[in-house]
XYZ file of C-alpha atoms in Angstrom:
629
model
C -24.328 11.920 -8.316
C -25.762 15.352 -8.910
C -26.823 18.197 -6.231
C -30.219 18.984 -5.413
C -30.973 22.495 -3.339
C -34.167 24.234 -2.514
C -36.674 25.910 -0.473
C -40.094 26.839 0.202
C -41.021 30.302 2.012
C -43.579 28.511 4.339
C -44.899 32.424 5.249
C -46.240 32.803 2.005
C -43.502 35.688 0.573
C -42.540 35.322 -2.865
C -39.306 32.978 -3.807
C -36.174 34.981 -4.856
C -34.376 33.518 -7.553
C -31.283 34.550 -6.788
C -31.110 32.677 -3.669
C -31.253 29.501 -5.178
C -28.690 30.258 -7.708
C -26.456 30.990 -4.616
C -27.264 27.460 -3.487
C -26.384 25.594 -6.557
C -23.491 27.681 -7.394
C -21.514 26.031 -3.826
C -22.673 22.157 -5.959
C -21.318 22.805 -9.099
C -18.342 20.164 -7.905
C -21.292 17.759 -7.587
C -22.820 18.535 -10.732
C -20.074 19.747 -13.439
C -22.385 19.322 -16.072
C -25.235 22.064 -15.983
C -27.196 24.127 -13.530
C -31.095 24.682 -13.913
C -33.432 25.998 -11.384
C -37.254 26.425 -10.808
C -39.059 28.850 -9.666
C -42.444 29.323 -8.660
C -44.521 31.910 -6.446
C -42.888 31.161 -2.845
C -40.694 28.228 -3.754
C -37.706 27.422 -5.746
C -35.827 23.816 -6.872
C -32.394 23.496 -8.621
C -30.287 20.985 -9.860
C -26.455 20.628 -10.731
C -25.928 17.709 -13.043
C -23.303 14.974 -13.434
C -24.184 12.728 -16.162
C -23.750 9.201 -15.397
C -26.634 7.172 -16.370
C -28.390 7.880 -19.775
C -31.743 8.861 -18.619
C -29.875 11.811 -16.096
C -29.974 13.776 -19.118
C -33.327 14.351 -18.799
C -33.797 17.839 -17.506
C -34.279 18.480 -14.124
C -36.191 20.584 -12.198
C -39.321 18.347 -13.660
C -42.891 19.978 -13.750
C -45.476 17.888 -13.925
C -47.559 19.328 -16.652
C -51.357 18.690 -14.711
C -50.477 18.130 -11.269
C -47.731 21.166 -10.995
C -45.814 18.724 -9.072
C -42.444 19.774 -9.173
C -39.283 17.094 -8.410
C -35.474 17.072 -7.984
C -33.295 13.794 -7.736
C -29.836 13.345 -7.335
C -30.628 9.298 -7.922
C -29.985 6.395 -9.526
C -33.255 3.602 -9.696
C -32.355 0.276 -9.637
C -35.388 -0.993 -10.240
C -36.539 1.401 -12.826
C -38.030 -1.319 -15.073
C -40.125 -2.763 -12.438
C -41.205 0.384 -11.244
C -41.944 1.611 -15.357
C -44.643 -1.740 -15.090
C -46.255 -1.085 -12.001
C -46.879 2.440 -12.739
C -48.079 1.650 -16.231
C -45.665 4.503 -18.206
C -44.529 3.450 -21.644
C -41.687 4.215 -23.891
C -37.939 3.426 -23.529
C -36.573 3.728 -20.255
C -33.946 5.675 -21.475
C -36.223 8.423 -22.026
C -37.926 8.382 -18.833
C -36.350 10.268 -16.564
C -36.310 10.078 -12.566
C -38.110 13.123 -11.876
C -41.408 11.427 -13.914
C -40.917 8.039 -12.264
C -40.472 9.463 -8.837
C -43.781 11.976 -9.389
C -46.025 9.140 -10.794
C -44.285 6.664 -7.726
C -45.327 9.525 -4.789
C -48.701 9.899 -6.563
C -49.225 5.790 -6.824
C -48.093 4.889 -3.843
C -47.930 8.289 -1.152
C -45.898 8.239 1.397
C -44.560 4.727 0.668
C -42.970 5.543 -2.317
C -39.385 5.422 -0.964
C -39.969 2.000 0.471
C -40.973 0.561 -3.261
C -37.380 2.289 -4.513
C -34.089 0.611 -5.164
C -30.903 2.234 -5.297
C -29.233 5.117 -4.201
C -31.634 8.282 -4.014
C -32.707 11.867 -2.515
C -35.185 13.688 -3.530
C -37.743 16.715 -3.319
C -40.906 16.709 -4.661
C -43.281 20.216 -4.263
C -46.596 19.911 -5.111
C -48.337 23.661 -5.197
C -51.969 23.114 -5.337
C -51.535 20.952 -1.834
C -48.632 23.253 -0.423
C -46.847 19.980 0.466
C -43.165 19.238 0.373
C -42.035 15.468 -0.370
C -38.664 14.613 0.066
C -36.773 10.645 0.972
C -33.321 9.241 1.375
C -32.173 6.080 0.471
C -31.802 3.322 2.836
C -27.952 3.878 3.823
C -27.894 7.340 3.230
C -25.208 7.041 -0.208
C -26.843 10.205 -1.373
C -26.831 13.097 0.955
C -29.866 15.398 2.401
C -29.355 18.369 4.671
C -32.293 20.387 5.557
C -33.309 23.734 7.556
C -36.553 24.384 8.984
C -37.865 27.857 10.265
C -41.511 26.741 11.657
C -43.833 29.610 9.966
C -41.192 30.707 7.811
C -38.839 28.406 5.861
C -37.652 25.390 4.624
C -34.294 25.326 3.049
C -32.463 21.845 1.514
C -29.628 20.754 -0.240
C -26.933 17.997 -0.798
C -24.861 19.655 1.464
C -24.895 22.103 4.603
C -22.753 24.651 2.765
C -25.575 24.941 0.061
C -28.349 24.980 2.565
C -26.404 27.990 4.265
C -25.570 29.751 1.063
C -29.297 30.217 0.618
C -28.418 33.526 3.351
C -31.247 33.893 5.670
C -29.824 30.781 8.142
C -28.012 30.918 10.831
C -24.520 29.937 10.972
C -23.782 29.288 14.210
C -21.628 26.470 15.139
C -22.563 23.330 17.354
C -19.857 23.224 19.538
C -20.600 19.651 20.591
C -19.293 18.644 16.992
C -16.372 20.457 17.293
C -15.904 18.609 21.009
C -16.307 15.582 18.106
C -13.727 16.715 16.082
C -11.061 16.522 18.603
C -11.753 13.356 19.713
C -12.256 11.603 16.707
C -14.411 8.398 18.113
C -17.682 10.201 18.276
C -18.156 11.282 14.831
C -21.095 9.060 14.478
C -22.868 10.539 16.922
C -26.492 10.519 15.724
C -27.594 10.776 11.909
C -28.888 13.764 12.079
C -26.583 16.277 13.492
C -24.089 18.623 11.611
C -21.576 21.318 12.467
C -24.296 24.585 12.526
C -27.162 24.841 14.790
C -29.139 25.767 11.767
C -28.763 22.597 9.902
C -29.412 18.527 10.294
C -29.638 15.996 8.119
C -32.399 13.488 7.042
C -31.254 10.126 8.217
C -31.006 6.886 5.844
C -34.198 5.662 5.395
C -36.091 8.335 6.150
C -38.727 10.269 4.738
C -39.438 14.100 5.547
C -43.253 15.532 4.718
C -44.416 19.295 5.182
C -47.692 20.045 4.898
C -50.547 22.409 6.976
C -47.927 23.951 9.045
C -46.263 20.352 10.236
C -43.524 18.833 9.830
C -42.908 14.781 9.909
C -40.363 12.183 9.513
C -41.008 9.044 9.184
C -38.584 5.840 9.252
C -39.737 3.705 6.037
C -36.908 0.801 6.199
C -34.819 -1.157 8.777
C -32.437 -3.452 8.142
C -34.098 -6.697 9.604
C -37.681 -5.360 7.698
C -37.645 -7.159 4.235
C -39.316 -10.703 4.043
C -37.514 -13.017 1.910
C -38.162 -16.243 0.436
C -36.360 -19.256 -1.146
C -33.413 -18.921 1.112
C -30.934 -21.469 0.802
C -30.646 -25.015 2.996
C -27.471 -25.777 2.965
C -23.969 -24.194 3.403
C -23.138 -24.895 0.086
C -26.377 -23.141 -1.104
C -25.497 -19.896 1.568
C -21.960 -19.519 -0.432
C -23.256 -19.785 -3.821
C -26.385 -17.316 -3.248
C -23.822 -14.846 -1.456
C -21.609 -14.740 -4.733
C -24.818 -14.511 -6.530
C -26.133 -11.286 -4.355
C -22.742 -9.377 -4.653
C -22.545 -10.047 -8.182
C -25.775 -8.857 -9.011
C -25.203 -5.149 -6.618
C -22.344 -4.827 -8.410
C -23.847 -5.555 -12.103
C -26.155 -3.052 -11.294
C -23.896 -0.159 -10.133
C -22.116 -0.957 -13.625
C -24.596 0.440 -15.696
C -23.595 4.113 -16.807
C -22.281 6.478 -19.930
C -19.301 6.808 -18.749
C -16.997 4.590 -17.319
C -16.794 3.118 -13.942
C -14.378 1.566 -11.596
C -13.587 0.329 -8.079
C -11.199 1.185 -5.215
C -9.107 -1.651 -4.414
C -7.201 -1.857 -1.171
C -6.446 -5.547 -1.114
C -8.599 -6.276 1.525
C -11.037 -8.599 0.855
C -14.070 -6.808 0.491
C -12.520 -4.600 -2.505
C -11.040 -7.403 -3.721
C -14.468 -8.796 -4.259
C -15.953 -6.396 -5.431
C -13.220 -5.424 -8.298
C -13.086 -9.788 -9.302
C -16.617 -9.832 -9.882
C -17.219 -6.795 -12.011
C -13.707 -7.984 -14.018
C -15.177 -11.346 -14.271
C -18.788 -9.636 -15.530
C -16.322 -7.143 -18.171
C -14.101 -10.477 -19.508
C -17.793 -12.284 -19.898
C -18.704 -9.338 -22.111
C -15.674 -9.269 -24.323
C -15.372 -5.845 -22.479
C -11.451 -4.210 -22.039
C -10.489 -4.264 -18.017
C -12.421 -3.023 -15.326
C -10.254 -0.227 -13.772
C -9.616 -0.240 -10.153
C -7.373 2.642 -7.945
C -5.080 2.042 -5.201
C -2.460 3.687 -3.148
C 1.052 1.354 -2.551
C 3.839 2.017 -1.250
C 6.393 0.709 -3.735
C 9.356 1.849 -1.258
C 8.742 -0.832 1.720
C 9.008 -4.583 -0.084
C 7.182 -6.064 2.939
C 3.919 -3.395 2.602
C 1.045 -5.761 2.905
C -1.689 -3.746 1.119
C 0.848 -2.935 -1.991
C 1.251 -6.895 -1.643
C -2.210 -7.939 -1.956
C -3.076 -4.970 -4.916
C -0.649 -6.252 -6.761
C -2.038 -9.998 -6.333
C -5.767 -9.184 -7.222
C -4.296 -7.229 -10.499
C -2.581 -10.159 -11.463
C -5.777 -12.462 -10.799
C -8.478 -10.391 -11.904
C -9.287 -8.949 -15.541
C -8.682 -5.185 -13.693
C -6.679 -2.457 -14.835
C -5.150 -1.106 -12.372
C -4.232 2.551 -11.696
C -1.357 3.017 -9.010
C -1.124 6.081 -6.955
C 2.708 5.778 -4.889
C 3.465 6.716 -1.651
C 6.657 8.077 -2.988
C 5.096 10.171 -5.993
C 3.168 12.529 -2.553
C 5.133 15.429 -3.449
C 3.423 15.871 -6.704
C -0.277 15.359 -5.060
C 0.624 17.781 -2.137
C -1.052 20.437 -4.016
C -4.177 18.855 -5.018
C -4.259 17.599 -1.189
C -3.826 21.213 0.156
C -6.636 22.813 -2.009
C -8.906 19.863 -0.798
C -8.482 20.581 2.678
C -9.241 24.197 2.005
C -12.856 22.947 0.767
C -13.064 20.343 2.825
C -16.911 19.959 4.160
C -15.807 18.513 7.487
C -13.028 18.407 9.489
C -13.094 14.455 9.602
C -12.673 14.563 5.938
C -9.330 15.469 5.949
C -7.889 12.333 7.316
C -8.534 10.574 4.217
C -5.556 11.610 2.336
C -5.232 8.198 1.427
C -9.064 8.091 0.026
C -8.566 11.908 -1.570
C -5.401 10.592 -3.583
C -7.545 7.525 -5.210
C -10.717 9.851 -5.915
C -8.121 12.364 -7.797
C -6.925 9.372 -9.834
C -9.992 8.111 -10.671
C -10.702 11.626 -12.172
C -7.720 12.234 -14.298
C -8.609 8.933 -15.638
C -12.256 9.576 -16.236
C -13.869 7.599 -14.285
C -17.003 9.373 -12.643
C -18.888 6.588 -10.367
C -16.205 4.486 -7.910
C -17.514 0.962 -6.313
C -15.666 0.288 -2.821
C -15.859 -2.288 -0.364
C -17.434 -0.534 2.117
C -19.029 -0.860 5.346
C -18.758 -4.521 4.293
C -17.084 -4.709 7.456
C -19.977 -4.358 9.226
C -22.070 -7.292 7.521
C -21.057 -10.398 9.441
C -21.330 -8.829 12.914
C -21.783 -11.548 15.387
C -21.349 -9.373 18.082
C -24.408 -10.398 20.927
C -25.079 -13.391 19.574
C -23.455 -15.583 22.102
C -25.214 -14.229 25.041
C -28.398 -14.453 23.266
C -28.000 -18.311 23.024
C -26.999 -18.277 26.094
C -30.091 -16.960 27.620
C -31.995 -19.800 25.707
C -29.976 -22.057 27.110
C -27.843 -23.221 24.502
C -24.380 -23.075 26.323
C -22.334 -25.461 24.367
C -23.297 -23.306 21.132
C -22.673 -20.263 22.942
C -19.105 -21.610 23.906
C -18.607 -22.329 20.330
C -19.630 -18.860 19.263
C -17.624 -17.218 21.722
C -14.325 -19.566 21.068
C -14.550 -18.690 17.369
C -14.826 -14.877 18.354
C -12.271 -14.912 20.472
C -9.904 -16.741 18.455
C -10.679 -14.033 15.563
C -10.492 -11.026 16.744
C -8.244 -11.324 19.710
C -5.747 -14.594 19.874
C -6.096 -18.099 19.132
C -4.452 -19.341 22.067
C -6.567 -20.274 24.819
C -9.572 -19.509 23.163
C -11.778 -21.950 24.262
C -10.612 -21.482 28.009
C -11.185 -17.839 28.063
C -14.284 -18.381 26.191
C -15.848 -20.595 29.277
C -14.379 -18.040 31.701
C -16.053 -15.381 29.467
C -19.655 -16.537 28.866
C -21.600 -16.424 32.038
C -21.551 -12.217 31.378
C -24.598 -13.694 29.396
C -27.080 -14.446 32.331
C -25.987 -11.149 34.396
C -29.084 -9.778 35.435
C -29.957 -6.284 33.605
C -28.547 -4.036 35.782
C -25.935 -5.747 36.264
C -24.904 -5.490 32.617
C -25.559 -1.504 32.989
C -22.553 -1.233 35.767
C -20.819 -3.228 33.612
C -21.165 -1.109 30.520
C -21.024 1.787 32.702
C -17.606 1.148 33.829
C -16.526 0.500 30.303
C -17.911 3.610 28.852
C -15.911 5.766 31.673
C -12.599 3.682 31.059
C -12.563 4.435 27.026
C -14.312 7.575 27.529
C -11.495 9.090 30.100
C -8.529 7.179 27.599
C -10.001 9.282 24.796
C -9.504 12.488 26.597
C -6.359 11.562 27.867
C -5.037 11.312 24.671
C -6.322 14.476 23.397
C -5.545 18.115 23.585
C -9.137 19.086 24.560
C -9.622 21.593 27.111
C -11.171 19.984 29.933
C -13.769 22.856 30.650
C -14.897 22.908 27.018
C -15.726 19.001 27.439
C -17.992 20.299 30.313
C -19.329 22.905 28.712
C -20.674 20.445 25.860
C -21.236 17.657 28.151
C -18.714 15.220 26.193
C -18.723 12.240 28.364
C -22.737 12.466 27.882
C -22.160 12.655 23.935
C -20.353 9.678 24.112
C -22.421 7.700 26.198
C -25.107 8.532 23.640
C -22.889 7.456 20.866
C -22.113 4.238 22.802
C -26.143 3.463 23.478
C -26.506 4.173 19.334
C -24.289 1.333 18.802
C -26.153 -0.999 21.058
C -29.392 -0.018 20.081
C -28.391 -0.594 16.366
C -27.054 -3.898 16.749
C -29.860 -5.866 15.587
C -30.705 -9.607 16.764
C -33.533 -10.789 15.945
C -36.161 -12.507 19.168
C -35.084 -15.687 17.566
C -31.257 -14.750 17.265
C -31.499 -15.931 13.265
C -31.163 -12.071 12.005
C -28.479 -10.278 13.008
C -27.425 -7.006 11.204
C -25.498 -3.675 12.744
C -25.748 -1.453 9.671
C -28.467 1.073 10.927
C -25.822 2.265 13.353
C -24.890 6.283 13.175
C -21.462 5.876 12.588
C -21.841 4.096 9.129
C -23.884 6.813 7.952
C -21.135 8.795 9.132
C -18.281 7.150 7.435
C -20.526 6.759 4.085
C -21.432 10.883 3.992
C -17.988 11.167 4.634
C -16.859 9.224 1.492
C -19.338 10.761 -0.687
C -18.161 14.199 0.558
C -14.309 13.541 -1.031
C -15.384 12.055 -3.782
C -17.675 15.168 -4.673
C -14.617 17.442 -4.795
C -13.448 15.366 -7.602
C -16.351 14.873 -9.075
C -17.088 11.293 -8.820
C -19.662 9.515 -7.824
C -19.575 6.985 -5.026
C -21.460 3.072 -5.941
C -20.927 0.972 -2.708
C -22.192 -2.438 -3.807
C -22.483 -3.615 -0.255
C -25.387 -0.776 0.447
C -28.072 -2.491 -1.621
C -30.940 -2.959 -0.035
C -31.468 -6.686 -1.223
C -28.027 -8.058 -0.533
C -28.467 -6.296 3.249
C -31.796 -8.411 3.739
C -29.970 -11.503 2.395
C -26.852 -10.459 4.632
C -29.051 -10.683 7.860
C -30.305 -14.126 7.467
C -26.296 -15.258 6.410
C -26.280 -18.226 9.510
C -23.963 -17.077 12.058
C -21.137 -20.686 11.611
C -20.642 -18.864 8.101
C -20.094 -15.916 9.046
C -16.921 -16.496 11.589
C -15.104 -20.210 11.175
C -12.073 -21.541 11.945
C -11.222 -18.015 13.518
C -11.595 -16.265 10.252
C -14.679 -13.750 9.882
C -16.523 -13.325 6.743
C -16.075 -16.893 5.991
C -18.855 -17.132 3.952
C -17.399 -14.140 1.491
C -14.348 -16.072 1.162
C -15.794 -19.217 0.346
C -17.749 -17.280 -2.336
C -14.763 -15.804 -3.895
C -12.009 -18.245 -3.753
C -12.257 -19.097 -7.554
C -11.604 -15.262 -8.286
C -8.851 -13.880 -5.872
C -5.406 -15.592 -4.676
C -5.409 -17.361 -1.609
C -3.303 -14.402 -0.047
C -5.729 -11.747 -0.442
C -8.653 -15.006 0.400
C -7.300 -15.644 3.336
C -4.986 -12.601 4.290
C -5.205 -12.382 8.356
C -4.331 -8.621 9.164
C -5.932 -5.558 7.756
C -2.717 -3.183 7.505
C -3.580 0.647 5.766
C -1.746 2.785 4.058
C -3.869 5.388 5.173
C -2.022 6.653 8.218
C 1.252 6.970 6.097
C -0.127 8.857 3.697
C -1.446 11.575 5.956
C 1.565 11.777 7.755
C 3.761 11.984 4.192
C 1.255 15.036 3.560
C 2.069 16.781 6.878
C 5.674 16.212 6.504
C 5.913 18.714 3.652
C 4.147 21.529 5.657
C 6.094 23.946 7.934
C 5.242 23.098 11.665
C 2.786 25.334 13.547
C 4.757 27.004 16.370
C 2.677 26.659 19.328
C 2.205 30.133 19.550
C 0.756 30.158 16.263
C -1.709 27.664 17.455
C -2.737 29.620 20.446
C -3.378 32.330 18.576
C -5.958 30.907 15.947
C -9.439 29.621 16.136
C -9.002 26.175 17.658
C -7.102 27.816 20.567
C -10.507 28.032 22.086
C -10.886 24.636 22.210
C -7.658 22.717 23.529
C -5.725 23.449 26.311
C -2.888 25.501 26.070
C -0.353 23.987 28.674
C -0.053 20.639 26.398
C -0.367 22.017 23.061
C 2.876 23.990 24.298
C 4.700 20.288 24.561
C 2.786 18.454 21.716
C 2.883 21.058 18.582
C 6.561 20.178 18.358
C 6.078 16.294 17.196
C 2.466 17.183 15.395
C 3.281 15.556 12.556
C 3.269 12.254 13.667
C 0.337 12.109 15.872
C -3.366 11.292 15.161
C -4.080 14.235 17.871
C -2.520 16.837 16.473
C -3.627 16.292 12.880
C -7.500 16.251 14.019
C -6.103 19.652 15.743
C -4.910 20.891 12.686
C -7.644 19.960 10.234
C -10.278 21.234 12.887
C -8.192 24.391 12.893
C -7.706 24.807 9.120
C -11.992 24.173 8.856
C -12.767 26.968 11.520
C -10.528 29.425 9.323
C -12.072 28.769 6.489
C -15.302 29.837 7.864
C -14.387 32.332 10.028
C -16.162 35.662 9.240
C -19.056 33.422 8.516
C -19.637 31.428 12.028
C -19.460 32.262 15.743
């Protein structure tokens, strides 16, 4: 992880230096370990480093010494080898660095560059003969992109919005629609492309973003369901096998640094696996422990998640570093100056999240694996009404039994399953009403449980904001016309959660690795047959069939997905004096909730979900005040 920041005066007027220093100076937490900057007639490119793999020592801004071309990364190339071959450039890898790889890429291939890439990447590449700006995001959006763009006059980017704004000729007005967002929580995911100013959006996963002759494009260069693979396996036997064999090889790869890396580890299953395998790949090596980060709570003896930590340490060849519910008094002031920088207000209900990153950088560790959104890779969710509509009802009843009995209760399954499936040949509009009437419901609960003032949701047009963040879901969801490929990870609100990650984890200075965002193991994901994917009432069957060598058959086969994370935020807010209500009327969120309830509610804030989006929303709008309207 390193930040990138730049812009082009599109108008021709020469590029002030000084600007772009003001960019890179708000990404030094990105990039601890040096600042450089180019600058040319009406353009300028920095970069703030964080060394992590050997060849991101090689300087950056790169000039191409013929072309001009000008590039700056904040990447890591999986498939730098290959690429080295197909592009014909010799000498060690090691002292190639990504700015020449990704120049001679965009001149080999054009626009399809991104598409031939593997790994976690954004970049910019100028070229100032053409007067044409390159830039691309990786597939899942691990690396972050914000941009600006002034038609006629500017385009401004960065690895975050607060860089992009620092450049001081953007407006930074707020979207009010994500503040609406902020107080309800659910609709964070929105889109991919919004952000809190007016001024700024972001390039969504996948994407690539061209200037050039006065226009501006995007272009989508990857979907989830795209890749053609081969050689797939026949059996269920070969399926678990080639799934340990994808993980394993994502998570090789995201081991291969200078400094040392490690893994969250919740207990769930999905960090479980991912902090077994890279042990497994360490012990193979004669390598000391693989160090993972958790938060327990050694206080309750029948806490689940400290349960199932402790179980994978004692399994796995990890070495694991504990952060205690009880020791929150000591973190409360790392915590507080966090939320001061926070980049969102969302951010700040990851107390839980903030507390690992901060351990994982005392112990200096600077890239982090996790486990997610590995939820999100053995959807099944549609499935059963597409059989249906081939006809296949008996399957379909199976499907729907085994969903039921998952993710709701085993008993009666297979009754409420027949009563449940004919939904499945509504006719189309039908299913609209349907969905209609469900939208409203959760849409009117959501309200009813907040403090939002009920003319501000008008004024932003809420219930149409989530509606659109309910159709993104649907849309995303993606089946296959022969319901074999099924995958939900282009969906809004994973971006979402993933920028959010990588946004806490920049304050500390680490580097997020999610092994389940490789590109590969998604492709292979999608064709996982949907019997291995939920059986026997237990989803991600498959994974734990894979792993049930490595981890104890109480994390394998744990039923309930209990979180600290809750606890630990409301720990936090127990150590902080109470806003009086009138306090809260009187400061910038007061625009946005209604008064007669936040009179009642302030007094048992610390408690509630509501009052702590409240709070953070409020403590983000301060921060900025004098800056926004």
């Amino acid at each position: 992880m390193s930040g990138i920041a730049g812009f082009i005066n599109l108008d021709g007027a020469p590029a002030a230096g000084t600007r772009v220093d003001a960019m890179l100076a708000t990404l030094q937490r990105r990039g601890p370990d040096g600042s450089h900057a180019w600058r040319g007639e009406n353009a300028a490119l920095g970069r703030t480093l964080l060394v992590t793999t050997p060849e991101s020592r090689i300087p950056q801004p790169w000039q191409h010494s013929q072309t001009g071309c000008v590039v700056v990364s904040d990447s890591r190339l999986d498939n730098r080898l290959q690429l080295l071959r197909a592009l014909g450039i010799n000498g060690h890898p090691d002292t190639i660095g990504d700015g020449e790889l990704l120049h001679a890429a965009w001149q080999h291939w054009g626009r399809d560059c991104a598409n031939r890439l593997r790994g976690d990447f954004a970049f910019a590449l100028w070229d100032p003969r053409e007067h044409r700006l390159f830039c691309a995001r990786d597939p899942m959006g691990v690396r972050p992109f914000y941009l600006h763009h002034r038609p006629g006059q500017l385009i401004a980017f960065a690895s975050s919005a607060d860089a992009v704004l620092a450049h001081g000729g953007i407006d930074r007005n707020l979207d009010e629609g994500r503040i609406a967002d902020a107080l309800i929580g659910e609709t964070e995911g929105i889109d991919a492309t919004r952000t809190f100013f007016l001024s700024v959006q972001r390039l969504p996963p996948a994407h690539t973003l061209e200037w050039h002759d006065g226009r501006l494009r995007q272009d989508k260069y990857w979907h989830p369901l795209q890749d053609q693979l081969t050689g797939l396996p026949t059996t269920d036997d070969e399926w678990i096998e080639a799934q340990r064999e994808q993980l394993q090889r994502a998570v090789q790869l995201r081991l291969r640094s200078q400094h040392p890396v490690g893994s969250m580890l919740s207990g769930g299953l999905d960090s479980s696996s991912v902090v077994a395998l890279a042990g497994r790949l360490r012990q193979q090596a004669d390598e000391p422990r693989f160090p993972s980060f958790s938060a327990i709570n050694s206080r309750d003896p029948g806490c689940a998640e400290t349960a199932a930590v402790h179980a994978v340490l004692a399994a796995t060849h990890s070495n694991g570093h504990l952060t205690d519910l009880k020791d929150m008094d000591a973190l409360a002031p790392v915590l507080l100056e966090w939320w001061q920088r926070m980049g969102e207000p969302f951010d700040g209900t990851m107390v839980l999240g903030a507390s690992v990153f901060h351990s994982a950088s005392r112990a200096g560790v600077r890239s982090l694996m996790d486990g997610v959104p590995a939820d999100n890779f053995f959807t099944t969710a549609g499935y059963d009404h597409a059989l249906v509509r081939r006809g296949q009802w008996r399957a379909a009843w199976q499907v729907k039994r085994e969903y039921i009995a998952a993710y709701s209760s085993p008993r009666w399954a297979g009754l409420k399953a027949a009563m449940r499936l004919p939904g499945g040949l509504l006719a189309e509009g039908l299913m609209q009403v349907r969905h209609i009437r469900s939208e409203r419901k959760e849409f009117a609960g959501l309200v009813k449980a907040s403090l939002i003032d009920p003319a501000f949701t008008i004024r932003v047009d809420l219930q149409g904001r989530f509606r659109r963040y309910r159709r993104n879901i649907a849309q995303h969801a993606q089946l296959s016309p022969d319901a074999k490929l099924q995958s939900s990870l282009g969906v809004a609100y994973i971006t979402a959660g993933i920028e959010r990650y990588n946004r806490i984890a920049s304050h500390f200075g680490i580097e997020p690795r999610p092994p389940f965002t490789d590109r590969d193991l998604i492709a292979f994901q999608a064709r996982v047959p949907w019997h291995l994917r939920l059986r026997d009432g237990r989803p991600k069957w498959i994974l734990r069939q894979a792993m049930r060598d490595l981890l104890p058959p109480e994390v394998l086969w744990r039923p309930g997905k209990e979180h600290l994370g809750a606890t630990f935020s409301a720990t936090l807010l127990q150590g902080l004096p109470v806003p009086l209500p009138e306090q809260l009327q009187t400061s910038p969120v007061a625009a946005y909730v209604a008064s007669n309830k936040l009179q009642v509610s302030a007094e048992h804030w610390r408690n509630t979900p509501t009052m702590l989006r409240i709070v953070l929303l409020d403590q983000w709008l301060a921060s900025r005040l004098g800056t926004c309207r």
